[in-house]
């Protein structure tokens, strides 16, 4: 458990300090905004599709370390996946942070994202950890040129 906590903390710190895939893409394909009023987190997520595949996924915004680190790790996890695979990852991640029981294969498929499993014990933090994922899913299914907004409220 303490190993897990250390891994969790160092990954969060790393991705919060040096967010991956951060900032707007040169050409906007699909975009969505996410807001978590409870904590004040705000994220914008851009998804660039190449056919059915996520060619690029980027984010920007402000908020607590968990929201920023989770969005950063989300971009790394989802980049290169098909739309169906990205949806499946959303479902697995969401099940994990909301404390739903998962089978071993589903947990293994999450890879590093399992560091967020601990937030299921802190309901207010679930929204921070899942905000980037909600925005990603909204962007993934958005019409190009539309910019839907999702709120965890
Ligand atoms: Zn937050």
mmCIF file of C-alpha atoms and ligand atoms in Angstrom:
data_model
loop_
_atom_site.group_PDB
_atom_site.id
_atom_site.type_symbol
_atom_site.label_atom_id
_atom_site.label_comp_id
_atom_site.label_asym_id
_atom_site.label_seq_id
_atom_site.Cartn_x
_atom_site.Cartn_y
_atom_site.Cartn_z
ATOM 1 C CA UNK A 1 0.000 0.000 0.000
ATOM 2 C CA UNK A 2 2.751 2.479 0.851
ATOM 3 C CA UNK A 3 4.524 1.603 -2.406
ATOM 4 C CA UNK A 4 1.313 2.328 -4.214
ATOM 5 C CA UNK A 5 0.931 5.660 -2.453
ATOM 6 C CA UNK A 6 4.454 6.679 -3.392
ATOM 7 C CA UNK A 7 3.923 5.698 -7.001
ATOM 8 C CA UNK A 8 0.666 7.624 -7.005
ATOM 9 C CA UNK A 9 2.260 10.727 -5.556
ATOM 10 C CA UNK A 10 5.304 10.714 -7.808
ATOM 11 C CA UNK A 11 3.226 10.182 -10.965
ATOM 12 C CA UNK A 12 0.808 12.958 -9.972
ATOM 13 C CA UNK A 13 3.684 15.329 -9.208
ATOM 14 C CA UNK A 14 5.493 14.472 -12.418
ATOM 15 C CA UNK A 15 2.458 14.935 -14.685
ATOM 16 C CA UNK A 16 1.319 18.043 -12.829
ATOM 17 C CA UNK A 17 4.758 19.682 -13.204
ATOM 18 C CA UNK A 18 5.381 18.482 -16.743
ATOM 19 C CA UNK A 19 2.009 17.844 -18.363
ATOM 20 C CA UNK A 20 2.179 15.743 -21.544
ATOM 21 C CA UNK A 21 0.347 16.748 -24.726
ATOM 22 C CA UNK A 22 -0.332 20.174 -23.259
ATOM 23 C CA UNK A 23 -1.625 23.133 -25.274
ATOM 24 C CA UNK A 24 -3.809 23.605 -28.328
ATOM 25 C CA UNK A 25 -3.058 21.684 -31.529
ATOM 26 C CA UNK A 26 -2.079 23.577 -34.679
ATOM 27 C CA UNK A 27 -5.362 22.595 -36.329
ATOM 28 C CA UNK A 28 -8.453 22.027 -34.221
ATOM 29 C CA UNK A 29 -10.537 18.991 -35.111
ATOM 30 C CA UNK A 30 -12.761 18.277 -32.108
ATOM 31 C CA UNK A 31 -12.813 20.085 -28.798
ATOM 32 C CA UNK A 32 -14.753 19.997 -25.548
ATOM 33 C CA UNK A 33 -14.625 21.878 -22.267
ATOM 34 C CA UNK A 34 -14.891 20.321 -18.846
ATOM 35 C CA UNK A 35 -15.701 22.093 -15.626
ATOM 36 C CA UNK A 36 -15.632 20.831 -12.065
ATOM 37 C CA UNK A 37 -17.227 23.651 -10.052
ATOM 38 C CA UNK A 38 -16.726 21.835 -6.745
ATOM 39 C CA UNK A 39 -12.958 22.195 -7.016
ATOM 40 C CA UNK A 40 -12.622 24.932 -9.633
ATOM 41 C CA UNK A 41 -10.982 22.699 -12.233
ATOM 42 C CA UNK A 42 -11.354 23.774 -15.858
ATOM 43 C CA UNK A 43 -10.041 21.787 -18.781
ATOM 44 C CA UNK A 44 -10.222 21.982 -22.544
ATOM 45 C CA UNK A 45 -9.509 18.789 -24.444
ATOM 46 C CA UNK A 46 -8.765 18.575 -28.157
ATOM 47 C CA UNK A 47 -9.084 15.338 -30.076
ATOM 48 C CA UNK A 48 -7.766 14.931 -33.604
ATOM 49 C CA UNK A 49 -9.124 11.890 -35.389
ATOM 50 C CA UNK A 50 -7.501 10.135 -38.319
ATOM 51 C CA UNK A 51 -10.334 7.985 -39.600
ATOM 52 C CA UNK A 52 -11.414 6.082 -36.526
ATOM 53 C CA UNK A 53 -8.144 6.500 -34.661
ATOM 54 C CA UNK A 54 -7.156 9.172 -32.140
ATOM 55 C CA UNK A 55 -4.171 10.688 -33.942
ATOM 56 C CA UNK A 56 -3.691 13.346 -31.271
ATOM 57 C CA UNK A 57 -5.248 14.326 -27.988
ATOM 58 C CA UNK A 58 -4.213 17.452 -26.106
ATOM 59 C CA UNK A 59 -5.403 19.431 -23.140
ATOM 60 C CA UNK A 60 -4.999 22.751 -21.376
ATOM 61 C CA UNK A 61 -6.563 24.289 -18.335
ATOM 62 C CA UNK A 62 -6.159 25.010 -14.701
ATOM 63 C CA UNK A 63 -7.071 23.314 -11.499
ATOM 64 C CA UNK A 64 -5.791 21.025 -8.814
ATOM 65 C CA UNK A 65 -2.856 18.670 -9.302
ATOM 66 C CA UNK A 66 -5.097 15.615 -9.600
ATOM 67 C CA UNK A 67 -7.198 17.114 -12.403
ATOM 68 C CA UNK A 68 -4.123 18.224 -14.349
ATOM 69 C CA UNK A 69 -2.143 15.017 -13.821
ATOM 70 C CA UNK A 70 -5.122 12.830 -14.658
ATOM 71 C CA UNK A 71 -5.767 14.748 -17.891
ATOM 72 C CA UNK A 72 -2.088 14.432 -18.805
ATOM 73 C CA UNK A 73 -2.072 10.677 -18.167
ATOM 74 C CA UNK A 74 -5.361 10.381 -20.073
ATOM 75 C CA UNK A 75 -3.781 11.894 -23.194
ATOM 76 C CA UNK A 76 -0.907 9.422 -23.033
ATOM 77 C CA UNK A 77 -3.311 6.506 -22.542
ATOM 78 C CA UNK A 78 -5.749 7.429 -25.309
ATOM 79 C CA UNK A 79 -3.400 8.631 -28.061
ATOM 80 C CA UNK A 80 -3.274 6.127 -30.906
ATOM 81 C CA UNK A 81 -6.347 4.234 -29.761
ATOM 82 C CA UNK A 82 -9.473 3.711 -31.837
ATOM 83 C CA UNK A 83 -12.638 5.490 -30.796
ATOM 84 C CA UNK A 84 -14.057 2.248 -29.411
ATOM 85 C CA UNK A 85 -10.866 1.582 -27.445
ATOM 86 C CA UNK A 86 -10.906 5.130 -26.030
ATOM 87 C CA UNK A 87 -14.542 4.666 -24.972
ATOM 88 C CA UNK A 88 -13.673 1.355 -23.332
ATOM 89 C CA UNK A 89 -10.807 3.026 -21.444
ATOM 90 C CA UNK A 90 -13.152 5.751 -20.275
ATOM 91 C CA UNK A 91 -15.548 3.111 -18.934
ATOM 92 C CA UNK A 92 -12.785 1.171 -17.161
ATOM 93 C CA UNK A 93 -11.294 4.321 -15.666
ATOM 94 C CA UNK A 94 -14.699 5.589 -14.575
ATOM 95 C CA UNK A 95 -15.585 2.227 -12.988
ATOM 96 C CA UNK A 96 -12.285 2.255 -11.109
ATOM 97 C CA UNK A 97 -12.499 5.795 -9.695
ATOM 98 C CA UNK A 98 -16.135 5.320 -8.728
ATOM 99 C CA UNK A 99 -15.220 2.123 -6.896
ATOM 100 C CA UNK A 100 -17.024 -0.383 -9.105
ATOM 101 C CA UNK A 101 -15.525 -3.855 -8.927
ATOM 102 C CA UNK A 102 -13.421 -4.686 -11.976
ATOM 103 C CA UNK A 103 -12.054 -7.943 -13.283
ATOM 104 C CA UNK A 104 -8.326 -8.502 -13.571
ATOM 105 C CA UNK A 105 -8.180 -7.956 -17.317
ATOM 106 C CA UNK A 106 -9.921 -4.588 -17.037
ATOM 107 C CA UNK A 107 -7.543 -3.502 -14.292
ATOM 108 C CA UNK A 108 -4.485 -4.690 -16.239
ATOM 109 C CA UNK A 109 -5.651 -2.754 -19.304
ATOM 110 C CA UNK A 110 -5.503 0.488 -17.317
ATOM 111 C CA UNK A 111 -1.741 0.240 -16.828
ATOM 112 C CA UNK A 112 -0.363 3.259 -14.955
ATOM 113 C CA UNK A 113 -3.850 4.709 -14.586
ATOM 114 C CA UNK A 114 -4.420 2.360 -11.642
ATOM 115 C CA UNK A 115 -2.627 4.968 -9.514
ATOM 116 C CA UNK A 116 -5.957 6.820 -9.499
ATOM 117 C CA UNK A 117 -7.772 3.851 -7.971
ATOM 118 C CA UNK A 118 -7.313 5.361 -4.521
ATOM 119 C CA UNK A 119 -9.503 8.382 -5.303
ATOM 120 C CA UNK A 120 -12.612 6.165 -5.116
ATOM 121 C CA UNK A 121 -12.360 6.639 -1.343
ATOM 122 C CA UNK A 122 -12.623 10.429 -1.757
ATOM 123 C CA UNK A 123 -15.842 11.320 -3.610
ATOM 124 C CA UNK A 124 -14.841 14.962 -4.151
ATOM 125 C CA UNK A 125 -11.617 13.805 -5.822
ATOM 126 C CA UNK A 126 -13.421 11.450 -8.211
ATOM 127 C CA UNK A 127 -14.610 14.512 -10.143
ATOM 128 C CA UNK A 128 -11.087 15.924 -10.322
ATOM 129 C CA UNK A 129 -9.664 12.645 -11.615
ATOM 130 C CA UNK A 130 -12.422 12.020 -14.155
ATOM 131 C CA UNK A 131 -12.843 15.563 -15.542
ATOM 132 C CA UNK A 132 -10.304 15.164 -18.346
ATOM 133 C CA UNK A 133 -11.855 11.830 -19.283
ATOM 134 C CA UNK A 134 -15.347 13.294 -19.488
ATOM 135 C CA UNK A 135 -14.060 16.126 -21.689
ATOM 136 C CA UNK A 136 -12.135 13.642 -23.861
ATOM 137 C CA UNK A 137 -15.252 11.532 -24.399
ATOM 138 C CA UNK A 138 -17.336 14.614 -25.215
ATOM 139 C CA UNK A 139 -14.727 15.772 -27.750
ATOM 140 C CA UNK A 140 -14.420 12.284 -29.213
ATOM 141 C CA UNK A 141 -18.121 12.227 -30.027
ATOM 142 C CA UNK A 142 -18.463 15.906 -30.912
ATOM 143 C CA UNK A 143 -19.175 17.184 -34.353
ATOM 144 C CA UNK A 144 -16.129 18.967 -35.669
ATOM 145 C CA UNK A 145 -16.629 22.695 -35.047
ATOM 146 C CA UNK A 146 -18.989 22.097 -32.124
ATOM 147 C CA UNK A 147 -17.498 22.550 -28.672
ATOM 148 C CA UNK A 148 -19.666 20.819 -26.114
ATOM 149 C CA UNK A 149 -19.209 21.589 -22.441
ATOM 150 C CA UNK A 150 -19.412 18.946 -19.754
ATOM 151 C CA UNK A 151 -19.768 19.604 -16.077
ATOM 152 C CA UNK A 152 -19.268 17.180 -13.251
ATOM 153 C CA UNK A 153 -22.067 18.900 -11.344
HETATM 154 ZN ZN1 LIG B 1 -9.767 19.251 -8.526
#
